[in-house]
Amino acid sequence: MIKKIVKYFFIFVLGLLLVVLVFLFSAGLWHRWVTYPRFDKQVKAFQDRRKEPEALTALHTYRGALHAHSYWSHDSRGRLSDIIPAAKKAGIDFIFLTDHAHGDKDTIPRGYHGYYDGVLIEPGTEREGYCTWPLDSAVIDWTVKKDTVVKNVVTNGGIIFYAHSEEEHNWDNPYFQGMEIYNIHTDIKDESLRPLICNFITSGTKYKEWAMREIFDEQVDILAHWDALNSKRKIVGFAAVDAHENQNIRARYLEDGRVEWVGPDNHAIDTVEASIWNRWMFHAPDENGWIFKFMTDTYQASFNMVTNYVVADTLSVPSIANSLKKGNLFIAFKSLGDAKGFMFCSKNAEGKVSGILGDSVRIDNVKSFQVVSPLPGQFRLIRDGKVINVSADDQYQFTWSEPVRKGVYRLEMHIKIDGKYIPWVYTNPVYVY
Ligand SMILES: [Zn+2]
């Protein structure tokens, strides 16, 4: 009798556990087996429609990650062996790091600096709500008034961009040259974490990119704010990956043979003995010594989710920095499709290019705007924050030659996947004055 009761009790508990698991993972399982395979197929079909467009300028386009963290930040362990292979796989040409400062005196350059396996790395800092790259040897004294730091860096040739545009800033400080118009970390703030984590458990291996894109929301308020600022002064828009590769659970052997567990935000969880209770979970150490990895925000997935395409003459710090300051860049959600080859420019009466995205051009030099894209979609021309023209679907080209008047013209490209339009490219404006 007792045996029977125990047996039924166990069956009941197991059944209950199963119900709870199915409940927790139902959305994730549905994504893994239904939504993501379908989405993946549609994205691949979209990417297969690639046609190299005509080059409107002799300049090159380099793919870059701006606002990323390495081991120098307290909340990341990323080393070159993590960062560079990820950058290569994501097709990234340069990374402008923004490590958190260690103290009140911040010496730059520090850490990584230069070319690593062809990937250009420039060090910088994220502090007090901004991304800064002094570009030269500099000691930043953070005890000095914030606006003074900004002024000093910029007057010495460096770059200061607003980080985390959802936060409070002194938006009227004229020394700031740019702002984030998309940041993965900003976007994730309104998500509830449980479904995201369940999703990564079910789809993180096969469909990491789509599990990551679950966080995506069009940053309507930030874009509107950017337009409003641009109506007063030029402010460059860029994408921040804010990659730390730190939302993970990992384990590795310490020198004494014990196992260290590291959790989210680079916090050590525990150090334990290896035993039959945990050894079954471990694999052979990878190139960084990890024997267990459950990873969400990998460098590769972050670099691939949103990418800056900078138009410049060479892959060097002076050239890239110069283009960043001028706003000669557009951003694209690259996991949907690589936007290399895309270009937005103004043309004069003779049909010659008079300016590209980010440039300021005199009104008598602008007869029309032209856009070319390697992948088809819908073009939306925006003047002073208002959409003034929307092209038909599935276009590779867009020309607008209504009488052009003075204003700030930027372009968005949206693509149709799974029956829905989603933003793919945001350009910096052409400023017609
Ligand atoms: Zn950051």
mmCIF file of C-alpha atoms in Angstrom, residues 117-351:
data_model
loop_
_atom_site.group_PDB
_atom_site.id
_atom_site.type_symbol
_atom_site.label_atom_id
_atom_site.label_comp_id
_atom_site.label_asym_id
_atom_site.label_seq_id
_atom_site.Cartn_x
_atom_site.Cartn_y
_atom_site.Cartn_z
ATOM 1 C CA ASP A 117 44.863 40.047 -37.266
ATOM 2 C CA GLY A 118 43.751 42.915 -39.492
ATOM 3 C CA VAL A 119 41.141 44.268 -37.054
ATOM 4 C CA LEU A 120 41.824 47.847 -35.980
ATOM 5 C CA ILE A 121 41.293 48.519 -32.289
ATOM 6 C CA GLU A 122 41.229 51.962 -30.698
ATOM 7 C CA PRO A 123 40.820 52.311 -26.942
ATOM 8 C CA GLY A 124 38.399 54.707 -25.286
ATOM 9 C CA THR A 125 36.281 55.152 -22.219
ATOM 10 C CA GLU A 126 32.653 55.046 -21.181
ATOM 11 C CA ARG A 127 32.004 57.162 -18.154
ATOM 12 C CA GLU A 128 29.571 59.844 -17.004
ATOM 13 C CA GLY A 129 27.205 58.948 -19.843
ATOM 14 C CA TYR A 130 29.552 59.386 -22.707
ATOM 15 C CA CYS A 131 31.784 57.471 -25.043
ATOM 16 C CA THR A 132 35.111 59.130 -25.565
ATOM 17 C CA TRP A 133 38.094 58.336 -27.759
ATOM 18 C CA PRO A 134 40.862 60.920 -27.181
ATOM 19 C CA LEU A 135 42.716 59.383 -30.194
ATOM 20 C CA ASP A 136 46.042 60.480 -28.808
ATOM 21 C CA SER A 137 47.983 59.949 -25.614
ATOM 22 C CA ALA A 138 45.816 61.490 -22.939
ATOM 23 C CA VAL A 139 45.265 61.443 -19.216
ATOM 24 C CA ILE A 140 41.668 62.211 -18.406
ATOM 25 C CA ASP A 141 41.050 63.633 -14.963
ATOM 26 C CA TRP A 142 37.500 62.646 -14.062
ATOM 27 C CA THR A 143 37.415 64.866 -10.979
ATOM 28 C CA VAL A 144 37.301 67.910 -13.233
ATOM 29 C CA LYS A 145 33.865 69.221 -14.186
ATOM 30 C CA LYS A 146 32.218 66.999 -16.789
ATOM 31 C CA ASP A 147 31.721 69.755 -19.360
ATOM 32 C CA THR A 148 35.377 70.705 -19.026
ATOM 33 C CA VAL A 149 36.488 67.118 -19.746
ATOM 34 C CA VAL A 150 34.313 67.154 -22.855
ATOM 35 C CA LYS A 151 35.745 70.457 -24.034
ATOM 36 C CA ASN A 152 39.341 69.354 -23.406
ATOM 37 C CA VAL A 153 39.000 66.087 -25.304
ATOM 38 C CA VAL A 154 37.295 67.681 -28.287
ATOM 39 C CA THR A 155 39.591 70.696 -28.572
ATOM 40 C CA ASN A 156 42.535 68.263 -28.545
ATOM 41 C CA GLY A 157 41.110 66.430 -31.538
ATOM 42 C CA GLY A 158 39.301 63.588 -29.747
ATOM 43 C CA ILE A 159 35.761 62.287 -30.041
ATOM 44 C CA ILE A 160 32.918 62.607 -27.534
ATOM 45 C CA PHE A 161 29.584 60.951 -28.233
ATOM 46 C CA TYR A 162 26.588 60.640 -25.915
ATOM 47 C CA ALA A 163 26.207 57.070 -24.635
ATOM 48 C CA HIS A 164 22.857 55.658 -23.590
ATOM 49 C CA SER A 165 20.599 58.223 -25.225
ATOM 50 C CA GLU A 166 17.659 57.041 -23.078
ATOM 51 C CA GLU A 167 19.347 58.650 -20.071
ATOM 52 C CA GLU A 168 19.542 62.275 -18.932
ATOM 53 C CA HIS A 169 22.283 64.353 -20.520
ATOM 54 C CA ASN A 170 23.191 67.959 -21.033
ATOM 55 C CA TRP A 171 21.927 67.847 -24.600
ATOM 56 C CA ASP A 172 22.842 71.480 -25.200
ATOM 57 C CA ASN A 173 26.576 70.997 -24.729
ATOM 58 C CA PRO A 174 27.866 71.939 -28.197
ATOM 59 C CA TYR A 175 31.061 69.894 -27.831
ATOM 60 C CA PHE A 176 29.264 66.547 -28.077
ATOM 61 C CA GLN A 177 29.634 65.386 -31.671
ATOM 62 C CA GLY A 178 27.271 62.447 -31.748
ATOM 63 C CA MET A 179 24.811 60.197 -29.972
ATOM 64 C CA GLU A 180 23.746 56.577 -29.921
ATOM 65 C CA ILE A 181 20.654 56.104 -32.058
ATOM 66 C CA TYR A 182 20.588 52.412 -31.226
ATOM 67 C CA ASN A 183 22.176 50.564 -28.321
ATOM 68 C CA ILE A 184 21.575 46.859 -27.656
ATOM 69 C CA HIS A 185 21.709 47.486 -23.913
ATOM 70 C CA THR A 186 19.188 50.346 -24.182
ATOM 71 C CA ASP A 187 16.867 48.099 -26.147
ATOM 72 C CA ILE A 188 17.005 45.265 -23.651
ATOM 73 C CA LYS A 189 15.953 47.431 -20.710
ATOM 74 C CA ASP A 190 12.220 46.980 -21.320
ATOM 75 C CA GLU A 191 12.347 43.199 -21.738
ATOM 76 C CA SER A 192 11.435 40.660 -19.103
ATOM 77 C CA LEU A 193 14.382 38.363 -18.673
ATOM 78 C CA ARG A 194 12.730 34.986 -18.029
ATOM 79 C CA PRO A 195 11.353 34.477 -21.570
ATOM 80 C CA LEU A 196 14.636 35.743 -23.020
ATOM 81 C CA ILE A 197 16.667 33.246 -21.005
ATOM 82 C CA CYS A 198 14.274 30.366 -21.802
ATOM 83 C CA ASN A 199 14.622 31.341 -25.426
ATOM 84 C CA PHE A 200 18.408 31.224 -25.276
ATOM 85 C CA ILE A 201 18.208 27.796 -23.623
ATOM 86 C CA THR A 202 16.018 26.409 -26.419
ATOM 87 C CA SER A 203 17.411 28.344 -29.413
ATOM 88 C CA GLY A 204 20.748 29.780 -28.264
ATOM 89 C CA THR A 205 22.842 27.232 -30.114
ATOM 90 C CA LYS A 206 21.065 27.009 -33.437
ATOM 91 C CA TYR A 207 19.381 30.403 -33.692
ATOM 92 C CA LYS A 208 21.349 32.717 -31.402
ATOM 93 C CA GLU A 209 20.924 35.696 -33.741
ATOM 94 C CA TRP A 210 17.142 35.396 -33.672
ATOM 95 C CA ALA A 211 17.028 34.751 -29.952
ATOM 96 C CA MET A 212 19.018 37.981 -29.610
ATOM 97 C CA ARG A 213 16.717 39.909 -31.939
ATOM 98 C CA GLU A 214 13.779 39.176 -29.636
ATOM 99 C CA ILE A 215 14.836 42.306 -27.768
ATOM 100 C CA PHE A 216 14.482 44.522 -30.822
ATOM 101 C CA ASP A 217 12.166 47.504 -30.640
ATOM 102 C CA GLU A 218 12.370 50.453 -32.956
ATOM 103 C CA GLN A 219 13.818 53.268 -30.836
ATOM 104 C CA VAL A 220 11.142 55.741 -31.882
ATOM 105 C CA ASP A 221 11.715 58.275 -29.097
ATOM 106 C CA ILE A 222 15.471 58.297 -29.504
ATOM 107 C CA LEU A 223 15.220 58.747 -33.269
ATOM 108 C CA ALA A 224 12.741 61.607 -32.792
ATOM 109 C CA HIS A 225 15.096 63.200 -30.284
ATOM 110 C CA TRP A 226 17.982 62.815 -32.708
ATOM 111 C CA ASP A 227 15.945 64.559 -35.432
ATOM 112 C CA ALA A 228 15.039 67.356 -33.015
ATOM 113 C CA LEU A 229 18.701 67.909 -32.070
ATOM 114 C CA ASN A 230 19.763 67.822 -35.707
ATOM 115 C CA SER A 231 17.366 70.651 -36.494
ATOM 116 C CA LYS A 232 19.462 72.849 -34.193
ATOM 117 C CA ARG A 233 22.979 71.557 -34.806
ATOM 118 C CA LYS A 234 24.720 68.626 -36.422
ATOM 119 C CA ILE A 235 24.815 65.541 -34.249
ATOM 120 C CA VAL A 236 26.147 62.256 -35.628
ATOM 121 C CA GLY A 237 24.061 59.125 -35.093
ATOM 122 C CA PHE A 238 25.798 55.815 -34.451
ATOM 123 C CA ALA A 239 25.018 52.315 -33.183
ATOM 124 C CA ALA A 240 26.406 51.003 -29.919
ATOM 125 C CA VAL A 241 26.837 47.288 -29.516
ATOM 126 C CA ASP A 242 27.674 47.803 -25.831
ATOM 127 C CA ALA A 243 29.137 44.295 -25.961
ATOM 128 C CA HIS A 244 30.605 42.887 -22.742
ATOM 129 C CA GLU A 245 30.112 39.176 -23.456
ATOM 130 C CA ASN A 246 29.151 38.941 -19.795
ATOM 131 C CA GLN A 247 25.572 37.636 -19.666
ATOM 132 C CA ASN A 248 26.814 34.090 -19.374
ATOM 133 C CA ILE A 249 27.388 31.200 -17.042
ATOM 134 C CA ARG A 250 30.828 29.734 -17.468
ATOM 135 C CA ALA A 251 33.239 27.456 -15.639
ATOM 136 C CA ARG A 252 36.957 26.816 -15.844
ATOM 137 C CA TYR A 253 39.690 25.003 -13.945
ATOM 138 C CA LEU A 254 41.849 27.036 -11.619
ATOM 139 C CA GLU A 255 45.520 26.182 -11.236
ATOM 140 C CA ASP A 256 44.833 24.187 -8.067
ATOM 141 C CA GLY A 257 42.434 21.934 -10.019
ATOM 142 C CA ARG A 258 39.270 23.383 -8.518
ATOM 143 C CA VAL A 259 36.498 24.748 -10.722
ATOM 144 C CA GLU A 260 35.531 28.424 -10.766
ATOM 145 C CA TRP A 261 31.965 29.274 -11.798
ATOM 146 C CA VAL A 262 31.507 32.756 -13.290
ATOM 147 C CA GLY A 263 28.044 34.242 -13.711
ATOM 148 C CA PRO A 264 26.418 37.317 -15.255
ATOM 149 C CA ASP A 265 28.274 40.655 -15.104
ATOM 150 C CA ASN A 266 31.536 38.788 -14.607
ATOM 151 C CA HIS A 267 30.703 37.949 -10.978
ATOM 152 C CA ALA A 268 32.399 34.863 -9.588
ATOM 153 C CA ILE A 269 29.606 32.604 -8.310
ATOM 154 C CA ASP A 270 31.557 29.895 -6.526
ATOM 155 C CA THR A 271 34.688 27.796 -6.534
ATOM 156 C CA VAL A 272 34.100 24.088 -6.106
ATOM 157 C CA GLU A 273 35.887 20.766 -6.322
ATOM 158 C CA ALA A 274 35.466 18.843 -9.556
ATOM 159 C CA SER A 275 33.483 15.713 -8.775
ATOM 160 C CA ILE A 276 31.155 13.168 -10.299
ATOM 161 C CA TRP A 277 28.336 15.619 -9.540
ATOM 162 C CA ASN A 278 29.580 18.296 -11.919
ATOM 163 C CA ARG A 279 32.203 16.701 -14.165
ATOM 164 C CA TRP A 280 29.607 15.372 -16.604
ATOM 165 C CA MET A 281 28.748 18.976 -17.545
ATOM 166 C CA PHE A 282 32.270 19.896 -18.610
ATOM 167 C CA HIS A 283 33.863 19.680 -22.017
ATOM 168 C CA ALA A 284 37.529 19.995 -22.994
ATOM 169 C CA PRO A 285 38.816 23.514 -22.299
ATOM 170 C CA ASP A 286 38.282 25.930 -25.202
ATOM 171 C CA GLU A 287 40.963 28.399 -26.325
ATOM 172 C CA ASN A 288 40.186 30.540 -23.276
ATOM 173 C CA GLY A 289 40.071 27.665 -20.842
ATOM 174 C CA TRP A 290 36.299 27.473 -20.403
ATOM 175 C CA ILE A 291 34.974 23.993 -19.754
ATOM 176 C CA PHE A 292 31.317 25.005 -19.496
ATOM 177 C CA LYS A 293 29.607 27.816 -21.383
ATOM 178 C CA PHE A 294 26.067 29.078 -21.543
ATOM 179 C CA MET A 295 26.432 32.295 -23.507
ATOM 180 C CA THR A 296 23.898 34.893 -24.561
ATOM 181 C CA ASP A 297 25.466 38.266 -25.477
ATOM 182 C CA THR A 298 28.526 36.953 -27.302
ATOM 183 C CA TYR A 299 30.785 39.421 -29.095
ATOM 184 C CA GLN A 300 29.950 37.770 -32.373
ATOM 185 C CA ALA A 301 26.165 38.000 -31.958
ATOM 186 C CA SER A 302 26.418 41.614 -30.735
ATOM 187 C CA PHE A 303 28.774 42.695 -33.546
ATOM 188 C CA ASN A 304 26.466 41.053 -36.036
ATOM 189 C CA MET A 305 23.214 42.425 -34.665
ATOM 190 C CA VAL A 306 23.938 46.073 -35.359
ATOM 191 C CA THR A 307 26.908 47.412 -37.294
ATOM 192 C CA ASN A 308 28.291 50.831 -38.158
ATOM 193 C CA TYR A 309 29.268 51.214 -41.799
ATOM 194 C CA VAL A 310 31.806 53.996 -41.950
ATOM 195 C CA VAL A 311 32.706 55.566 -45.279
ATOM 196 C CA ALA A 312 36.401 56.454 -45.232
ATOM 197 C CA ASP A 313 39.511 56.343 -47.404
ATOM 198 C CA THR A 314 41.622 53.943 -45.345
ATOM 199 C CA LEU A 315 41.291 51.585 -42.402
ATOM 200 C CA SER A 316 43.290 53.745 -40.015
ATOM 201 C CA VAL A 317 42.449 55.581 -36.826
ATOM 202 C CA PRO A 318 42.785 59.108 -38.306
ATOM 203 C CA SER A 319 40.655 58.240 -41.321
ATOM 204 C CA ILE A 320 37.931 56.368 -39.395
ATOM 205 C CA ALA A 321 37.866 59.005 -36.647
ATOM 206 C CA ASN A 322 37.541 61.777 -39.170
ATOM 207 C CA SER A 323 34.575 60.042 -40.808
ATOM 208 C CA LEU A 324 32.972 59.400 -37.422
ATOM 209 C CA LYS A 325 33.183 63.090 -36.561
ATOM 210 C CA LYS A 326 31.735 64.031 -39.924
ATOM 211 C CA GLY A 327 28.953 61.490 -39.656
ATOM 212 C CA ASN A 328 29.967 59.699 -42.855
ATOM 213 C CA LEU A 329 28.299 56.523 -41.673
ATOM 214 C CA PHE A 330 25.098 54.560 -41.624
ATOM 215 C CA ILE A 331 24.003 51.751 -39.384
ATOM 216 C CA ALA A 332 22.455 48.444 -40.351
ATOM 217 C CA PHE A 333 21.030 45.453 -38.538
ATOM 218 C CA LYS A 334 23.527 43.141 -40.101
ATOM 219 C CA SER A 335 22.169 39.778 -38.998
ATOM 220 C CA LEU A 336 19.304 40.499 -41.414
ATOM 221 C CA GLY A 337 21.675 41.249 -44.263
ATOM 222 C CA ASP A 338 25.032 42.878 -44.905
ATOM 223 C CA ALA A 339 24.564 46.473 -46.066
ATOM 224 C CA LYS A 340 28.050 46.964 -47.529
ATOM 225 C CA GLY A 341 27.601 48.776 -50.831
ATOM 226 C CA PHE A 342 24.653 50.831 -49.624
ATOM 227 C CA MET A 343 25.013 54.590 -50.183
ATOM 228 C CA PHE A 344 22.912 57.719 -49.773
ATOM 229 C CA CYS A 345 24.090 60.888 -51.491
ATOM 230 C CA SER A 346 23.038 64.192 -52.960
ATOM 231 C CA LYS A 347 23.652 65.011 -56.615
ATOM 232 C CA ASN A 348 24.036 68.315 -58.403
ATOM 233 C CA ALA A 349 22.416 69.506 -61.638
ATOM 234 C CA GLU A 350 25.074 67.690 -63.684
ATOM 235 C CA GLY A 351 24.212 64.419 -61.949
#
